[in-house]
PDB file of C-alpha atoms in Angstrom:
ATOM      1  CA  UNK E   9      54.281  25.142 -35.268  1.00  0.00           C
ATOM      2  CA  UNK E  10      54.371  28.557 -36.860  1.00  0.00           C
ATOM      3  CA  UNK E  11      53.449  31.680 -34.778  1.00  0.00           C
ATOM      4  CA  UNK E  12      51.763  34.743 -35.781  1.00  0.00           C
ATOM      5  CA  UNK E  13      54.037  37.283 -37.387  1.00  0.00           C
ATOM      6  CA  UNK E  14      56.159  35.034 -38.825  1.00  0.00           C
ATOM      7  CA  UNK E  15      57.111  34.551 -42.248  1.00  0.00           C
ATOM      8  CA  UNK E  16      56.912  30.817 -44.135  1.00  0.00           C
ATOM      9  CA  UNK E  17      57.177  29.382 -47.051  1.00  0.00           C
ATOM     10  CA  UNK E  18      54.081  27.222 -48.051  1.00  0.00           C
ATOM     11  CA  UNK E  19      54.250  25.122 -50.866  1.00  0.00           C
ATOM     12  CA  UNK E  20      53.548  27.030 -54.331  1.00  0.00           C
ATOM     13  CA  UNK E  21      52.346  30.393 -52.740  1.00  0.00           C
ATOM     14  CA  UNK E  22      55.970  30.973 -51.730  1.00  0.00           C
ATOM     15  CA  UNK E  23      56.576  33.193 -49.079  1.00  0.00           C
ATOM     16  CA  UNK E  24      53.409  34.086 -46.639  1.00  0.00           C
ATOM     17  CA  UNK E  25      52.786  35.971 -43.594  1.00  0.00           C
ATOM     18  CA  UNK E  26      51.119  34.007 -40.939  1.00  0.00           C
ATOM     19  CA  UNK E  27      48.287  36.484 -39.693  1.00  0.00           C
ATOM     20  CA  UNK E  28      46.480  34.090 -37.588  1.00  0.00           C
ATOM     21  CA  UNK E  29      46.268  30.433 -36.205  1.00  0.00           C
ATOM     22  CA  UNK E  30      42.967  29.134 -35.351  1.00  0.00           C
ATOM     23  CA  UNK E  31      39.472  27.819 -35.883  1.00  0.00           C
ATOM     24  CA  UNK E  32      37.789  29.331 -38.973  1.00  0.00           C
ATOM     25  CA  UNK E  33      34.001  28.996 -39.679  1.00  0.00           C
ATOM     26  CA  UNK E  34      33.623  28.453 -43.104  1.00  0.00           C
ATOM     27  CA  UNK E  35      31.562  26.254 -45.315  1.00  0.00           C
ATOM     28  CA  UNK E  36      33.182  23.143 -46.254  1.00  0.00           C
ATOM     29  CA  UNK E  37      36.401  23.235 -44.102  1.00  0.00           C
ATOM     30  CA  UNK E  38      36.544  21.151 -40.737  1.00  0.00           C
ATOM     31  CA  UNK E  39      35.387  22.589 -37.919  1.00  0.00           C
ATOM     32  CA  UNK E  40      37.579  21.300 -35.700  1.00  0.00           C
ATOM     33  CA  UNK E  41      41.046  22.301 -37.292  1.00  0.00           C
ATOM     34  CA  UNK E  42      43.337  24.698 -36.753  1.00  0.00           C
ATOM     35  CA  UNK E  43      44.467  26.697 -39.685  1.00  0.00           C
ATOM     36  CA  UNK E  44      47.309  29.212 -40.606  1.00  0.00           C
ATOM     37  CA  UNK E  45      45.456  32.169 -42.537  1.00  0.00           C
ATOM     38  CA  UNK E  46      48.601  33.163 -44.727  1.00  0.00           C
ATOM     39  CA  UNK E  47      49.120  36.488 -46.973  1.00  0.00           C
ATOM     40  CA  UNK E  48      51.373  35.585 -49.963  1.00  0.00           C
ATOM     41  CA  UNK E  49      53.704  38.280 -50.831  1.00  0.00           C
ATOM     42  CA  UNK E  50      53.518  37.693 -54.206  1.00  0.00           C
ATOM     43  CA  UNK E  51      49.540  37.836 -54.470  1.00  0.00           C
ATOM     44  CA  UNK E  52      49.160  40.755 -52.581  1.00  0.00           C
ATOM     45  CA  UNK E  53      45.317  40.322 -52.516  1.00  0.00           C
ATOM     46  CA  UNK E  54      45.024  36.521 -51.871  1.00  0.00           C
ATOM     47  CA  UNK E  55      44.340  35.429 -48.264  1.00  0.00           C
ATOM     48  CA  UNK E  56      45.659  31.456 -48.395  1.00  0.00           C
ATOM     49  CA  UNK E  57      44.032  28.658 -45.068  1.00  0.00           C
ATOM     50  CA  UNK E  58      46.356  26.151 -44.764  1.00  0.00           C
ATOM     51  CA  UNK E  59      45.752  23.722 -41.917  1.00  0.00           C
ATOM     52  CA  UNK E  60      48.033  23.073 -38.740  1.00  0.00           C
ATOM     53  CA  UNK E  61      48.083  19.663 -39.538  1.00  0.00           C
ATOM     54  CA  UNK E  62      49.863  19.304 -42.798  1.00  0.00           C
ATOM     55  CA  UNK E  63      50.860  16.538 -44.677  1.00  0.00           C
ATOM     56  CA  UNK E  64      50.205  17.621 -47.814  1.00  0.00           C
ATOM     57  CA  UNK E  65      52.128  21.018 -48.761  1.00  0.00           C
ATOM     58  CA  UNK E  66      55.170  22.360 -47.877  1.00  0.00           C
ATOM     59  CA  UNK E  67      55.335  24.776 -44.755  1.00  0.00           C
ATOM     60  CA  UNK E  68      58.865  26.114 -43.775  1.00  0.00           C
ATOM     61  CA  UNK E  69      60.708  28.878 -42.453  1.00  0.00           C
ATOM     62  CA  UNK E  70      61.877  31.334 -45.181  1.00  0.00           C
ATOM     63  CA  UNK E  71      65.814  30.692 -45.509  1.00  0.00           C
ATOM     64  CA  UNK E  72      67.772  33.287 -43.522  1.00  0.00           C
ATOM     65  CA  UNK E  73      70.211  35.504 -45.207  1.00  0.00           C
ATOM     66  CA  UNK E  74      72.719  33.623 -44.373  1.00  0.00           C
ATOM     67  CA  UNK E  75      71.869  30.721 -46.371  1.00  0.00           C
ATOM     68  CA  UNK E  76      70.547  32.408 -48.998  1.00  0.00           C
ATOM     69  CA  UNK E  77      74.278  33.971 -49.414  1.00  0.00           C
ATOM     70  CA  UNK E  78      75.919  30.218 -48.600  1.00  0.00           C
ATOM     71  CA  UNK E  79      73.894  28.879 -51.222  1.00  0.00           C
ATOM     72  CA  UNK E  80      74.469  31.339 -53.860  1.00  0.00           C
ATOM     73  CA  UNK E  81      78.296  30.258 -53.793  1.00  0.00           C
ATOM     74  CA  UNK E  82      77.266  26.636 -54.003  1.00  0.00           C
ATOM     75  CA  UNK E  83      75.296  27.227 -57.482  1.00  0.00           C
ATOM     76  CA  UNK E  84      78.672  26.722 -59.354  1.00  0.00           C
ATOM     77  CA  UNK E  85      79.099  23.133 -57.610  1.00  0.00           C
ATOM     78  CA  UNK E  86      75.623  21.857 -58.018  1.00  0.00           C
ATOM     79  CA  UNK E  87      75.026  19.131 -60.674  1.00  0.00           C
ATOM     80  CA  UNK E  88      72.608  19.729 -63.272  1.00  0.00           C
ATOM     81  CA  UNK E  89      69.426  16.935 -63.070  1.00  0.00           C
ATOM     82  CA  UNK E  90      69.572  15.156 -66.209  1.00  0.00           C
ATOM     83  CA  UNK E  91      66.526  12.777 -67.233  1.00  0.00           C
ATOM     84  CA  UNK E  92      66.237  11.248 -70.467  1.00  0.00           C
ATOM     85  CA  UNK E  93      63.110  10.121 -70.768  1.00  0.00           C
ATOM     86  CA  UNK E  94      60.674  13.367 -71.354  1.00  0.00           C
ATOM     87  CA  UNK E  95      57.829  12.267 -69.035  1.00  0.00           C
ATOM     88  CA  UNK E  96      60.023  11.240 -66.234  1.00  0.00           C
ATOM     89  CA  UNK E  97      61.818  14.844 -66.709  1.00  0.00           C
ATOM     90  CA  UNK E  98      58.708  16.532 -66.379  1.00  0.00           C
ATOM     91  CA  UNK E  99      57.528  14.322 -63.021  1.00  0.00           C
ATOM     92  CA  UNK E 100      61.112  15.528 -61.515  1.00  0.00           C
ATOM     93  CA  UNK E 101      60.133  18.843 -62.701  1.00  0.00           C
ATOM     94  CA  UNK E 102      57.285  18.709 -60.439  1.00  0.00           C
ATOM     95  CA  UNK E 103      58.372  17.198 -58.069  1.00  0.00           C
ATOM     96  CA  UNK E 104      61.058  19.411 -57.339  1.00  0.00           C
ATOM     97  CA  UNK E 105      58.502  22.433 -57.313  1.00  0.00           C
ATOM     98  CA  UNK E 106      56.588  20.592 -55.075  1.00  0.00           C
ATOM     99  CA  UNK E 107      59.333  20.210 -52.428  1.00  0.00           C
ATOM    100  CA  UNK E 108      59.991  23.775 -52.041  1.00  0.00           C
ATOM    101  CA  UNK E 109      63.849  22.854 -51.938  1.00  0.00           C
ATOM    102  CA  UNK E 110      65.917  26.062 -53.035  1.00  0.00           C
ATOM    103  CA  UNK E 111      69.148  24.067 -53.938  1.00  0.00           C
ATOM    104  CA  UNK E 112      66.929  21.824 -55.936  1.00  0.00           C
ATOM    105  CA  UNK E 113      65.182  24.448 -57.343  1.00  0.00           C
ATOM    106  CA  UNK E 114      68.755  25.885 -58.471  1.00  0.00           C
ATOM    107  CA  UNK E 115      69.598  22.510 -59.625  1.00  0.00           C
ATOM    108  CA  UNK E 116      66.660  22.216 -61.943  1.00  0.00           C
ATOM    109  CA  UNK E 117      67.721  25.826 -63.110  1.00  0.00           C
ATOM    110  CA  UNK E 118      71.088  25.101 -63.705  1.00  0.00           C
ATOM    111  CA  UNK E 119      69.640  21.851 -65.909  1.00  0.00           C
ATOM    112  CA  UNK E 120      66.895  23.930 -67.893  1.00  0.00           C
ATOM    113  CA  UNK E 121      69.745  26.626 -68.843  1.00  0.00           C
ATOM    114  CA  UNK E 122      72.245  25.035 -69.882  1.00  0.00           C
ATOM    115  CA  UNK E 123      69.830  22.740 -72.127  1.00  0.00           C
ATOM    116  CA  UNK E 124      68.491  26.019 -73.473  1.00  0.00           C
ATOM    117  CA  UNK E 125      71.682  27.013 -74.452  1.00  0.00           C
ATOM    118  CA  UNK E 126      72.732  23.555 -76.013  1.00  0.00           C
ATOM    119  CA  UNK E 127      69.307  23.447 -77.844  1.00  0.00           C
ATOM    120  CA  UNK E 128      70.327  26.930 -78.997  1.00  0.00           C
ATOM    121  CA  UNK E 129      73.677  25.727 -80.280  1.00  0.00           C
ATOM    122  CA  UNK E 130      72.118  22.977 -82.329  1.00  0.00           C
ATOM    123  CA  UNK E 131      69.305  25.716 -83.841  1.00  0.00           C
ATOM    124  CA  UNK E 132      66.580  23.978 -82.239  1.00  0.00           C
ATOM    125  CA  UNK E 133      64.203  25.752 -80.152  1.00  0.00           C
ATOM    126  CA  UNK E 134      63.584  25.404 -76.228  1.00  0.00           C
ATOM    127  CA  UNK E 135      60.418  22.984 -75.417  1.00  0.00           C
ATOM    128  CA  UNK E 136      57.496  24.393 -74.017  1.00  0.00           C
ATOM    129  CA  UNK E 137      57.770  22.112 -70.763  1.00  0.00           C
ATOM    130  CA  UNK E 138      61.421  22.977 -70.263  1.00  0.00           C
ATOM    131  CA  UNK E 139      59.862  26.671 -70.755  1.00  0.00           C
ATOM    132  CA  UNK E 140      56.940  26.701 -68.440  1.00  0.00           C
ATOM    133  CA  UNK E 141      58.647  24.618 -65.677  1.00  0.00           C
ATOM    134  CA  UNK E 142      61.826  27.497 -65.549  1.00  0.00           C
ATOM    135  CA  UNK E 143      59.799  30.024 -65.695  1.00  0.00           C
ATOM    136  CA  UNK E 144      57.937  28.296 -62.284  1.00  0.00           C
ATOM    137  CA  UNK E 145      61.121  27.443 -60.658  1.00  0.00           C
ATOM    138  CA  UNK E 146      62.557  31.062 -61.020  1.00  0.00           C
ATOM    139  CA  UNK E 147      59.212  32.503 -59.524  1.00  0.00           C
ATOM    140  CA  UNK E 148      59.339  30.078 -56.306  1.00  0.00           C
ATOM    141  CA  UNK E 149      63.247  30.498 -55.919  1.00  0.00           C
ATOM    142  CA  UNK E 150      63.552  34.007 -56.363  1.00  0.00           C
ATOM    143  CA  UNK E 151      60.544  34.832 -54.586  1.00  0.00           C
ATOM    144  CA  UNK E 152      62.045  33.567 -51.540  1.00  0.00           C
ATOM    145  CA  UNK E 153      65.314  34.934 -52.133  1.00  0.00           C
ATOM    146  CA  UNK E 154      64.656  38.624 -53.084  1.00  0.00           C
ATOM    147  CA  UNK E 155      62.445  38.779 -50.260  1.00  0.00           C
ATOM    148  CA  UNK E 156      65.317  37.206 -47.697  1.00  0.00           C
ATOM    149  CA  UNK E 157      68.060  39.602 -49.511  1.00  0.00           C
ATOM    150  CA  UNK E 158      66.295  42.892 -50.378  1.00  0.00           C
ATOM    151  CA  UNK E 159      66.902  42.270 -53.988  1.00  0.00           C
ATOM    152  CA  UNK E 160      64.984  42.630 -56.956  1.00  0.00           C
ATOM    153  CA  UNK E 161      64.803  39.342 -59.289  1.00  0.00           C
ATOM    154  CA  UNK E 162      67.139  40.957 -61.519  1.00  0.00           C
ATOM    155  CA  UNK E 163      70.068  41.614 -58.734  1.00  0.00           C
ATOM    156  CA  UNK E 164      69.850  38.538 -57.674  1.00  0.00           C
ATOM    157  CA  UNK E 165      69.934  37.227 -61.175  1.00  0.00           C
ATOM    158  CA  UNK E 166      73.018  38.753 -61.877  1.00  0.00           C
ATOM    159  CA  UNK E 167      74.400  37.034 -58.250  1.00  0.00           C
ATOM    160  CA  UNK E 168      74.326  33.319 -60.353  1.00  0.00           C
ATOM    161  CA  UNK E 169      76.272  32.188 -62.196  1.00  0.00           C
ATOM    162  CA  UNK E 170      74.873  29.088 -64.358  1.00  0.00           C
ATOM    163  CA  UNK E 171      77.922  27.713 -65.817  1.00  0.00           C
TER     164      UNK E 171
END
């Protein structure tokens, strides 16, 4: 369980604050569960109740430096995710948000770049899917790792190396 003060990832709202752990009396939420009351730092305003019990959504620690750095270095080794069939690519796609798995994350990444830049080669255009679901996976993962380094997006973008 998660303590007050501490700082989590949970499921798409990246990386919250846990403010408080409790009973909350609101309309339409059970009584009788505890829930986190989280502040995401990307949605400054947004107050998030996620319950104790979870099965549902992610709920981790944020990655410690340390890891963050160990898996930076790993991005070179990490095979690219490559699915055929365009519905099944997009199910992965979500999938892998869903699991709030930074060296997935970077492998679906690694996948969507370097078929932009083979799409690009060929003078066809990236898809809109391909599009949307990068653009997602860079918000989760570097979310979580400019707030473990320090970094802006952009330092740590220049930290990977795709290819």
């Amino acid at each position: 369980m998660f303590q007050v003060d501490e700082m989590i990832v949970y499921g798409k709202h990246g990386v919250c604050k846990v403010v408080a752990k409790g009973k909350i009396d609101m309309p339409m939420i059970d009584k009788n569960k505890e829930y986190y009351t989280l502040l995401p730092c990307k949605e400054k305003a947004a107050v998030v109740y996620a319950p104790v019990e979870n099965n549902k959504t992610i709920m981790r620690y944020v990655l410690t430096p340390e890891e963050v750095n160990s898996l930076l270095k790993e991005v070179p080794t990490l095979e690219e995710i490559w699915v055929g069939n365009e519905r099944e690519r997009e199910a992965c796609y979500k999938e892998t948000l869903g699991s709030c798995d930074c060296r997935e994350l970077i492998r679906i990444l690694k996948t969507l770049y370097l078929r932009k830049q083979s799409r690009l080669e060929s003078g066809k255009k990236t898809t809109a899917v391909d599009e949307r679901y990068f653009h997602l996976a860079e918000e989760q993962l570097y979310g979580e790792l400019s707030f473990v380094l320090g970094k802006t997006k952009e330092e740590i973008l220049k930290e990977i190396c795709w290819e």
